[in-house]
PDB file of C-alpha atoms in Angstrom:
ATOM      1  CA  MET A 298       0.000   0.000   0.000  1.00 71.00           C
ATOM      2  CA  LYS A 299       1.326   3.425  -0.990  1.00 80.00           C
ATOM      3  CA  LYS A 300       2.074   5.943   1.740  1.00 93.00           C
ATOM      4  CA  ALA A 301       1.713   9.717   1.669  1.00 96.00           C
ATOM      5  CA  ILE A 302       5.071  11.336   0.904  1.00 97.00           C
ATOM      6  CA  ILE A 303       3.624  14.884   1.137  1.00 98.00           C
ATOM      7  CA  GLN A 304       0.986  15.779   3.720  1.00 98.00           C
ATOM      8  CA  VAL A 305      -0.474  19.294   3.703  1.00 98.00           C
ATOM      9  CA  ASN A 306      -2.886  20.142   6.523  1.00 98.00           C
ATOM     10  CA  ASN A 307      -4.868  23.379   6.805  1.00 98.00           C
ATOM     11  CA  LEU A 308      -2.275  25.455   4.948  1.00 97.00           C
ATOM     12  CA  VAL A 309      -2.841  29.219   5.096  1.00 97.00           C
ATOM     13  CA  LYS A 310      -0.870  32.011   3.446  1.00 97.00           C
ATOM     14  CA  LYS A 311      -1.740  35.657   4.028  1.00 96.00           C
ATOM     15  CA  TYR A 312      -0.309  38.828   2.531  1.00 93.00           C
ATOM     16  CA  GLY A 313      -1.568  41.492   4.891  1.00 93.00           C
ATOM     17  CA  ASP A 314      -5.350  41.256   4.800  1.00 92.00           C
ATOM     18  CA  PHE A 315      -5.344  39.168   1.597  1.00 93.00           C
ATOM     19  CA  GLU A 316      -5.599  35.407   2.105  1.00 95.00           C
ATOM     20  CA  ALA A 317      -4.015  33.713  -0.912  1.00 94.00           C
ATOM     21  CA  VAL A 318      -4.303  30.159   0.476  1.00 96.00           C
ATOM     22  CA  LYS A 319      -7.308  29.408   2.670  1.00 96.00           C
ATOM     23  CA  GLY A 320      -6.810  26.247   4.686  1.00 96.00           C
ATOM     24  CA  ILE A 321      -5.762  23.829   1.947  1.00 96.00           C
ATOM     25  CA  SER A 322      -5.321  20.151   2.885  1.00 97.00           C
ATOM     26  CA  PHE A 323      -4.193  17.273   0.653  1.00 97.00           C
ATOM     27  CA  ASP A 324      -1.811  14.311   0.477  1.00 98.00           C
ATOM     28  CA  VAL A 325       0.483  13.240  -2.356  1.00 98.00           C
ATOM     29  CA  MET A 326       1.146   9.510  -2.462  1.00 97.00           C
ATOM     30  CA  GLU A 327       4.605   8.084  -2.974  1.00 96.00           C
ATOM     31  CA  GLY A 328       5.304   7.223  -6.613  1.00 95.00           C
ATOM     32  CA  GLU A 329       2.336   9.039  -8.163  1.00 97.00           C
ATOM     33  CA  ILE A 330       2.052  11.904 -10.618  1.00 97.00           C
ATOM     34  CA  PHE A 331      -0.116  14.459  -8.835  1.00 98.00           C
ATOM     35  CA  GLY A 332      -1.564  17.533 -10.509  1.00 96.00           C
ATOM     36  CA  LEU A 333      -2.324  20.836  -8.813  1.00 95.00           C
ATOM     37  CA  LEU A 334      -4.675  22.653 -11.170  1.00 94.00           C
ATOM     38  CA  GLY A 335      -6.362  26.017 -11.104  1.00 92.00           C
ATOM     39  CA  PRO A 336      -6.739  29.371 -12.851  1.00 91.00           C
ATOM     40  CA  ASN A 337      -4.126  32.072 -12.513  1.00 89.00           C
ATOM     41  CA  GLY A 338      -4.181  33.560  -9.019  1.00 89.00           C
ATOM     42  CA  ALA A 339      -5.910  30.520  -7.500  1.00 91.00           C
ATOM     43  CA  GLY A 340      -3.094  29.871  -5.000  1.00 92.00           C
ATOM     44  CA  LYS A 341      -1.542  26.758  -6.520  1.00 91.00           C
ATOM     45  CA  THR A 342       1.884  28.283  -7.192  1.00 90.00           C
ATOM     46  CA  THR A 343       2.001  29.782  -3.686  1.00 93.00           C
ATOM     47  CA  THR A 344       1.128  26.376  -2.251  1.00 95.00           C
ATOM     48  CA  LEU A 345       3.907  24.644  -4.192  1.00 93.00           C
ATOM     49  CA  GLU A 346       6.483  27.299  -3.311  1.00 93.00           C
ATOM     50  CA  ILE A 347       5.698  26.804   0.372  1.00 96.00           C
ATOM     51  CA  ILE A 348       6.169  23.033   0.055  1.00 96.00           C
ATOM     52  CA  GLU A 349       9.410  23.650  -1.869  1.00 94.00           C
ATOM     53  CA  THR A 350      10.631  25.811   1.077  1.00 93.00           C
ATOM     54  CA  LEU A 351      10.777  28.862  -1.209  1.00 92.00           C
ATOM     55  CA  ARG A 352       8.039  30.794   0.593  1.00 93.00           C
ATOM     56  CA  LYS A 353       7.001  31.064   4.254  1.00 95.00           C
ATOM     57  CA  LYS A 354       3.544  29.878   5.283  1.00 96.00           C
ATOM     58  CA  THR A 355       1.266  31.768   7.653  1.00 97.00           C
ATOM     59  CA  SER A 356      -0.066  28.664   9.393  1.00 97.00           C
ATOM     60  CA  GLY A 357      -0.760  24.971   8.934  1.00 97.00           C
ATOM     61  CA  THR A 358       1.508  21.929   8.814  1.00 97.00           C
ATOM     62  CA  ILE A 359       3.461  20.285   6.014  1.00 98.00           C
ATOM     63  CA  ILE A 360       5.106  16.871   6.399  1.00 98.00           C
ATOM     64  CA  VAL A 361       7.412  15.649   3.619  1.00 97.00           C
ATOM     65  CA  ASP A 362       8.622  12.044   3.800  1.00 96.00           C
ATOM     66  CA  GLY A 363       7.961  12.069   7.536  1.00 96.00           C
ATOM     67  CA  MET A 364       9.816  15.359   8.121  1.00 97.00           C
ATOM     68  CA  ASP A 365       8.198  18.524   9.453  1.00 97.00           C
ATOM     69  CA  LEU A 366       8.833  21.476   7.143  1.00 96.00           C
ATOM     70  CA  ASP A 367       9.191  23.795  10.139  1.00 96.00           C
ATOM     71  CA  LYS A 368      11.876  21.653  11.756  1.00 96.00           C
ATOM     72  CA  GLU A 369      13.834  20.069   8.884  1.00 96.00           C
ATOM     73  CA  PRO A 370      13.655  22.352   5.823  1.00 94.00           C
ATOM     74  CA  GLN A 371      17.184  21.556   4.625  1.00 93.00           C
ATOM     75  CA  ALA A 372      16.647  17.800   4.830  1.00 94.00           C
ATOM     76  CA  ILE A 373      13.461  18.250   2.814  1.00 95.00           C
ATOM     77  CA  LYS A 374      15.298  20.315   0.184  1.00 92.00           C
ATOM     78  CA  ASN A 375      17.777  17.465  -0.211  1.00 91.00           C
ATOM     79  CA  ILE A 376      15.112  15.043  -1.494  1.00 94.00           C
ATOM     80  CA  MET A 377      13.436  17.509  -3.874  1.00 94.00           C
ATOM     81  CA  GLY A 378      14.088  18.487  -7.465  1.00 92.00           C
ATOM     82  CA  VAL A 379      12.548  21.796  -8.517  1.00 90.00           C
ATOM     83  CA  GLN A 380      12.350  22.844 -12.150  1.00 83.00           C
ATOM     84  CA  LEU A 381      14.288  26.074 -12.656  1.00 65.00           C
ATOM     85  CA  GLN A 382      13.259  28.845 -15.014  1.00 59.00           C
ATOM     86  CA  ALA A 383      15.713  30.385 -17.519  1.00 55.00           C
ATOM     87  CA  ALA A 384      17.014  32.922 -14.996  1.00 55.00           C
ATOM     88  CA  GLY A 385      18.401  30.062 -12.892  1.00 69.00           C
ATOM     89  CA  TYR A 386      21.219  29.198 -15.341  1.00 82.00           C
ATOM     90  CA  TYR A 387      24.618  30.782 -15.755  1.00 85.00           C
ATOM     91  CA  PRO A 388      24.613  32.423 -19.216  1.00 86.00           C
ATOM     92  CA  ASN A 389      28.303  31.861 -20.015  1.00 90.00           C
ATOM     93  CA  LEU A 390      28.356  28.118 -19.272  1.00 94.00           C
ATOM     94  CA  ASN A 391      27.365  25.363 -21.697  1.00 95.00           C
ATOM     95  CA  LEU A 392      24.983  22.573 -20.727  1.00 96.00           C
ATOM     96  CA  LYS A 393      27.735  20.147 -19.729  1.00 95.00           C
ATOM     97  CA  GLN A 394      29.380  22.792 -17.546  1.00 95.00           C
ATOM     98  CA  ILE A 395      26.072  23.732 -15.891  1.00 94.00           C
ATOM     99  CA  ILE A 396      25.437  20.096 -14.941  1.00 94.00           C
ATOM    100  CA  ALA A 397      28.993  19.749 -13.618  1.00 93.00           C
ATOM    101  CA  LEU A 398      28.553  22.912 -11.541  1.00 92.00           C
ATOM    102  CA  PHE A 399      25.250  21.780 -10.056  1.00 89.00           C
ATOM    103  CA  SER A 400      26.668  18.321  -9.385  1.00 91.00           C
ATOM    104  CA  GLY A 401      29.413  19.929  -7.319  1.00 90.00           C
ATOM    105  CA  LEU A 402      26.904  22.054  -5.404  1.00 85.00           C
ATOM    106  CA  TYR A 403      24.915  18.912  -4.561  1.00 85.00           C
ATOM    107  CA  ASN A 404      28.109  16.916  -3.894  1.00 88.00           C
ATOM    108  CA  LYS A 405      26.976  14.312  -6.437  1.00 89.00           C
ATOM    109  CA  ASP A 406      29.124  12.420  -8.916  1.00 90.00           C
ATOM    110  CA  ILE A 407      27.033  12.806 -12.075  1.00 90.00           C
ATOM    111  CA  ASP A 408      28.089  12.022 -15.658  1.00 93.00           C
ATOM    112  CA  PRO A 409      26.833  15.104 -17.571  1.00 94.00           C
ATOM    113  CA  MET A 410      26.655  13.284 -20.907  1.00 95.00           C
ATOM    114  CA  ALA A 411      24.648  10.396 -19.456  1.00 93.00           C
ATOM    115  CA  LEU A 412      22.209  12.889 -17.938  1.00 92.00           C
ATOM    116  CA  LEU A 413      21.885  14.736 -21.249  1.00 93.00           C
ATOM    117  CA  ASP A 414      21.186  11.378 -22.913  1.00 90.00           C
ATOM    118  CA  THR A 415      18.092  10.956 -20.737  1.00 86.00           C
ATOM    119  CA  VAL A 416      16.550  14.048 -22.366  1.00 87.00           C
ATOM    120  CA  ASN A 417      18.037  13.544 -25.845  1.00 87.00           C
ATOM    121  CA  LEU A 418      20.390  16.540 -25.619  1.00 93.00           C
ATOM    122  CA  ARG A 419      23.834  14.940 -25.971  1.00 93.00           C
ATOM    123  CA  ASP A 420      24.462  16.809 -29.234  1.00 94.00           C
ATOM    124  CA  LYS A 421      23.748  20.124 -27.460  1.00 95.00           C
ATOM    125  CA  ALA A 422      26.276  19.565 -24.658  1.00 96.00           C
ATOM    126  CA  LYS A 423      28.493  22.474 -25.781  1.00 96.00           C
ATOM    127  CA  ASN A 424      25.584  24.862 -26.371  1.00 96.00           C
ATOM    128  CA  LYS A 425      24.597  27.574 -23.939  1.00 94.00           C
ATOM    129  CA  PHE A 426      21.082  27.484 -22.485  1.00 92.00           C
ATOM    130  CA  LYS A 427      20.023  30.577 -24.448  1.00 90.00           C
ATOM    131  CA  GLN A 428      20.892  28.816 -27.712  1.00 92.00           C
ATOM    132  CA  LEU A 429      18.321  26.051 -27.151  1.00 91.00           C
ATOM    133  CA  SER A 430      14.830  25.894 -28.626  1.00 86.00           C
ATOM    134  CA  GLY A 431      11.798  26.051 -26.345  1.00 83.00           C
ATOM    135  CA  GLY A 432      11.436  22.278 -26.153  1.00 83.00           C
ATOM    136  CA  GLN A 433      15.150  21.794 -25.554  1.00 88.00           C
ATOM    137  CA  LYS A 434      15.105  24.335 -22.722  1.00 89.00           C
ATOM    138  CA  GLN A 435      12.246  22.483 -21.024  1.00 87.00           C
ATOM    139  CA  ARG A 436      14.003  19.139 -21.404  1.00 88.00           C
ATOM    140  CA  PHE A 437      17.237  20.528 -19.979  1.00 91.00           C
ATOM    141  CA  SER A 438      15.319  22.153 -17.131  1.00 90.00           C
ATOM    142  CA  ILE A 439      13.825  18.770 -16.241  1.00 89.00           C
ATOM    143  CA  ALA A 440      17.264  17.133 -16.510  1.00 90.00           C
ATOM    144  CA  THR A 441      18.685  19.537 -13.922  1.00 90.00           C
ATOM    145  CA  THR A 442      15.990  18.490 -11.438  1.00 90.00           C
ATOM    146  CA  LEU A 443      17.497  14.982 -11.506  1.00 90.00           C
ATOM    147  CA  ILE A 444      21.042  15.953 -10.479  1.00 90.00           C
ATOM    148  CA  ASN A 445      20.488  15.450  -6.746  1.00 88.00           C
ATOM    149  CA  GLU A 446      18.615  12.164  -7.391  1.00 89.00           C
ATOM    150  CA  PRO A 447      15.404  13.511  -5.844  1.00 93.00           C
ATOM    151  CA  ARG A 448      12.529  11.445  -4.525  1.00 95.00           C
ATOM    152  CA  ILE A 449      10.064  14.265  -5.299  1.00 97.00           C
ATOM    153  CA  ILE A 450      10.106  16.367  -8.481  1.00 96.00           C
ATOM    154  CA  PHE A 451       8.135  19.600  -8.960  1.00 95.00           C
ATOM    155  CA  LEU A 452       7.354  20.690 -12.534  1.00 93.00           C
ATOM    156  CA  ASP A 453       5.654  24.060 -13.037  1.00 88.00           C
ATOM    157  CA  GLU A 454       3.795  24.164 -16.378  1.00 88.00           C
ATOM    158  CA  PRO A 455       6.498  22.065 -18.092  1.00 88.00           C
ATOM    159  CA  THR A 456       4.993  22.085 -21.607  1.00 87.00           C
ATOM    160  CA  THR A 457       3.750  25.668 -21.941  1.00 83.00           C
ATOM    161  CA  GLY A 458       4.501  27.060 -25.397  1.00 81.00           C
ATOM    162  CA  LEU A 459       5.758  23.794 -26.881  1.00 82.00           C
ATOM    163  CA  ASP A 460       4.748  22.275 -30.203  1.00 82.00           C
ATOM    164  CA  PRO A 461       2.751  19.001 -30.197  1.00 85.00           C
ATOM    165  CA  GLN A 462       5.818  16.777 -30.743  1.00 84.00           C
ATOM    166  CA  ALA A 463       7.764  18.359 -27.891  1.00 82.00           C
ATOM    167  CA  ARG A 464       4.693  18.272 -25.639  1.00 86.00           C
ATOM    168  CA  ARG A 465       3.948  14.578 -26.198  1.00 86.00           C
ATOM    169  CA  ASN A 466       7.604  13.601 -25.811  1.00 85.00           C
ATOM    170  CA  LEU A 467       7.823  15.512 -22.537  1.00 88.00           C
ATOM    171  CA  TRP A 468       4.789  13.559 -21.366  1.00 91.00           C
ATOM    172  CA  GLU A 469       6.759  10.370 -21.957  1.00 90.00           C
ATOM    173  CA  LEU A 470       9.758  11.788 -20.100  1.00 89.00           C
ATOM    174  CA  ILE A 471       7.565  12.663 -17.095  1.00 92.00           C
ATOM    175  CA  LYS A 472       6.135   9.135 -17.086  1.00 94.00           C
ATOM    176  CA  GLN A 473       9.694   7.762 -17.134  1.00 91.00           C
ATOM    177  CA  LEU A 474      10.540   9.822 -14.049  1.00 90.00           C
ATOM    178  CA  ARG A 475       7.660   8.147 -12.231  1.00 93.00           C
ATOM    179  CA  GLU A 476       8.733   4.725 -13.474  1.00 92.00           C
ATOM    180  CA  ARG A 477      12.204   5.374 -12.004  1.00 88.00           C
ATOM    181  CA  GLY A 478      10.549   5.736  -8.601  1.00 91.00           C
ATOM    182  CA  ALA A 479      10.112   9.496  -8.299  1.00 94.00           C
ATOM    183  CA  THR A 480       6.967  11.229  -7.100  1.00 97.00           C
ATOM    184  CA  VAL A 481       6.059  14.010  -9.551  1.00 97.00           C
ATOM    185  CA  VAL A 482       3.943  17.070  -8.753  1.00 97.00           C
ATOM    186  CA  ILE A 483       2.960  19.196 -11.747  1.00 95.00           C
ATOM    187  CA  THR A 484       0.976  22.318 -12.465  1.00 93.00           C
ATOM    188  CA  THR A 485      -0.511  22.786 -15.908  1.00 91.00           C
ATOM    189  CA  HIS A 486      -3.215  24.768 -17.679  1.00 90.00           C
ATOM    190  CA  TYR A 487      -3.683  21.929 -20.200  1.00 91.00           C
ATOM    191  CA  MET A 488      -6.454  19.674 -18.948  1.00 92.00           C
ATOM    192  CA  ASP A 489      -5.685  16.973 -21.529  1.00 92.00           C
ATOM    193  CA  GLU A 490      -2.159  16.880 -20.116  1.00 94.00           C
ATOM    194  CA  ALA A 491      -3.421  16.443 -16.558  1.00 94.00           C
ATOM    195  CA  GLU A 492      -5.852  13.749 -17.705  1.00 93.00           C
ATOM    196  CA  GLU A 493      -3.071  11.856 -19.500  1.00 94.00           C
ATOM    197  CA  LEU A 494      -0.387  12.103 -16.818  1.00 96.00           C
ATOM    198  CA  CYS A 495      -1.947  12.411 -13.385  1.00 97.00           C
ATOM    199  CA  GLU A 496      -3.247   9.628 -11.180  1.00 96.00           C
ATOM    200  CA  ARG A 497      -5.000  12.289  -9.084  1.00 97.00           C
ATOM    201  CA  VAL A 498      -5.566  16.016  -9.347  1.00 96.00           C
ATOM    202  CA  ALA A 499      -6.551  18.759  -6.918  1.00 96.00           C
ATOM    203  CA  ILE A 500      -8.436  21.686  -8.442  1.00 95.00           C
ATOM    204  CA  VAL A 501      -7.760  24.950  -6.598  1.00 94.00           C
ATOM    205  CA  ASP A 502      -9.884  28.081  -6.911  1.00 94.00           C
ATOM    206  CA  SER A 503      -9.743  31.274  -4.850  1.00 93.00           C
ATOM    207  CA  GLY A 504      -7.312  29.723  -2.384  1.00 94.00           C
ATOM    208  CA  LYS A 505      -9.372  26.580  -1.700  1.00 95.00           C
ATOM    209  CA  ILE A 506      -9.459  23.042  -3.051  1.00 96.00           C
ATOM    210  CA  VAL A 507     -12.790  22.588  -4.794  1.00 94.00           C
ATOM    211  CA  ALA A 508     -12.184  19.007  -5.999  1.00 94.00           C
ATOM    212  CA  LEU A 509      -9.645  16.237  -5.413  1.00 96.00           C
ATOM    213  CA  SER A 510      -9.842  12.854  -7.103  1.00 95.00           C
ATOM    214  CA  THR A 511      -8.748  10.876 -10.142  1.00 96.00           C
ATOM    215  CA  PRO A 512      -9.410  12.532 -13.506  1.00 94.00           C
ATOM    216  CA  ASN A 513     -11.781   9.702 -14.457  1.00 93.00           C
ATOM    217  CA  GLU A 514     -13.836  10.049 -11.288  1.00 94.00           C
ATOM    218  CA  LEU A 515     -14.123  13.816 -11.679  1.00 94.00           C
ATOM    219  CA  ILE A 516     -15.271  13.375 -15.291  1.00 91.00           C
ATOM    220  CA  ASP A 517     -17.772  10.661 -14.311  1.00 90.00           C
ATOM    221  CA  ASN A 518     -19.178  12.879 -11.548  1.00 91.00           C
ATOM    222  CA  LEU A 519     -19.685  15.701 -14.037  1.00 90.00           C
ATOM    223  CA  LEU A 520     -21.462  13.403 -16.479  1.00 87.00           C
ATOM    224  CA  ALA A 521     -23.651  12.037 -13.667  1.00 90.00           C
ATOM    225  CA  SER A 522     -24.796  15.592 -12.944  1.00 89.00           C
ATOM    226  CA  GLY A 523     -26.356  15.745 -16.407  1.00 88.00           C
ATOM    227  CA  PHE A 524     -23.563  17.586 -18.203  1.00 85.00           C
ATOM    228  CA  LYS A 525     -23.529  17.191 -21.983  1.00 84.00           C
ATOM    229  CA  ARG A 526     -21.029  18.520 -24.490  1.00 80.00           C
ATOM    230  CA  SER A 527     -22.333  20.770 -27.231  1.00 77.00           C
ATOM    231  CA  LYS A 528     -20.176  18.834 -29.705  1.00 75.00           C
ATOM    232  CA  ALA A 529     -19.766  15.066 -29.867  1.00 76.00           C
ATOM    233  CA  VAL A 530     -16.319  13.801 -28.871  1.00 75.00           C
ATOM    234  CA  LYS A 531     -14.497  11.687 -31.471  1.00 78.00           C
ATOM    235  CA  GLU A 532     -11.957   8.947 -30.843  1.00 81.00           C
ATOM    236  CA  ALA A 533      -9.187  11.269 -32.067  1.00 80.00           C
ATOM    237  CA  ASN A 534      -8.612  15.021 -32.026  1.00 77.00           C
ATOM    238  CA  LEU A 535      -6.817  17.483 -34.294  1.00 76.00           C
ATOM    239  CA  GLU A 536      -3.561  17.082 -32.361  1.00 80.00           C
ATOM    240  CA  ASP A 537      -3.667  13.339 -33.069  1.00 82.00           C
ATOM    241  CA  VAL A 538      -4.107  14.130 -36.779  1.00 79.00           C
ATOM    242  CA  PHE A 539      -1.184  16.551 -36.674  1.00 79.00           C
ATOM    243  CA  LEU A 540       1.131  14.050 -34.985  1.00 80.00           C
ATOM    244  CA  ASN A 541       0.051  11.214 -37.272  1.00 82.00           C
ATOM    245  CA  MET A 542       0.954  13.307 -40.309  1.00 75.00           C
ATOM    246  CA  THR A 543       4.166  14.897 -39.030  1.00 80.00           C
ATOM    247  CA  GLY A 544       5.559  12.234 -36.683  1.00 76.00           C
ATOM    248  CA  LYS A 545       6.229  12.091 -32.961  1.00 66.00           C
ATOM    249  CA  GLU A 546      10.018  12.285 -32.946  1.00 66.00           C
ATOM    250  CA  TRP A 547      11.928  15.050 -31.166  1.00 57.00           C
ATOM    251  CA  ARG A 548      12.108  18.176 -33.305  1.00 58.00           C
ATOM    252  CA  ASP A 549      14.923  20.688 -32.853  1.00 58.00           C
ATOM    253  CA  GLU A 550      14.438  24.129 -34.377  1.00 50.00           C
TER     254      GLU A 550
END
């Protein structure tokens, strides 16, 4: 039986009189892909940044792998991999050098080329981050989360702005992370992505969780309420047509 590797209980975050997170509670099970979904400003990013130790909470408790966030924040950081944005990379270093630098910071003996192989970027090892395409940047960003061999990986909108090939291939990479034993927590605005990847999702709105279940159960509950689409759903969609005609292999601009 799976155990909860992240336990969030009655989490509150206030900025003056504004309450951004209003008593959120949820568990993330070990080895699952868990989605935190919601519109912009819903509180999901604030919630994740608190769990990642990047932002202070106002009240509530967070337990990560049996450790209290208030008491053991550094130990919790050591088992996490957090996807960095572009500003997190040194502009004058190439990809191989960036990995070597981060490996030293984590005191890990990592083969940069082997790590680049996992995201199909070996041929870009001598390129700087700014020279990569959008899909390549996202793949490298995910690769850097693996340097400290984390048990929990946080991915913030990992496929935003990518073409269909890059998006689908990143889905496969995220599934591989889970298959290697990692717990993955993602945010995304693409509901088809959440439905494809996530075992469970929490939908956040106005600082509160309004639903938490498997994608299938949430869809079945909506249908049971009498919901009907205005347009019949086909077995394939336009993205499937696009990929069938252009292929699913990695594309590098």
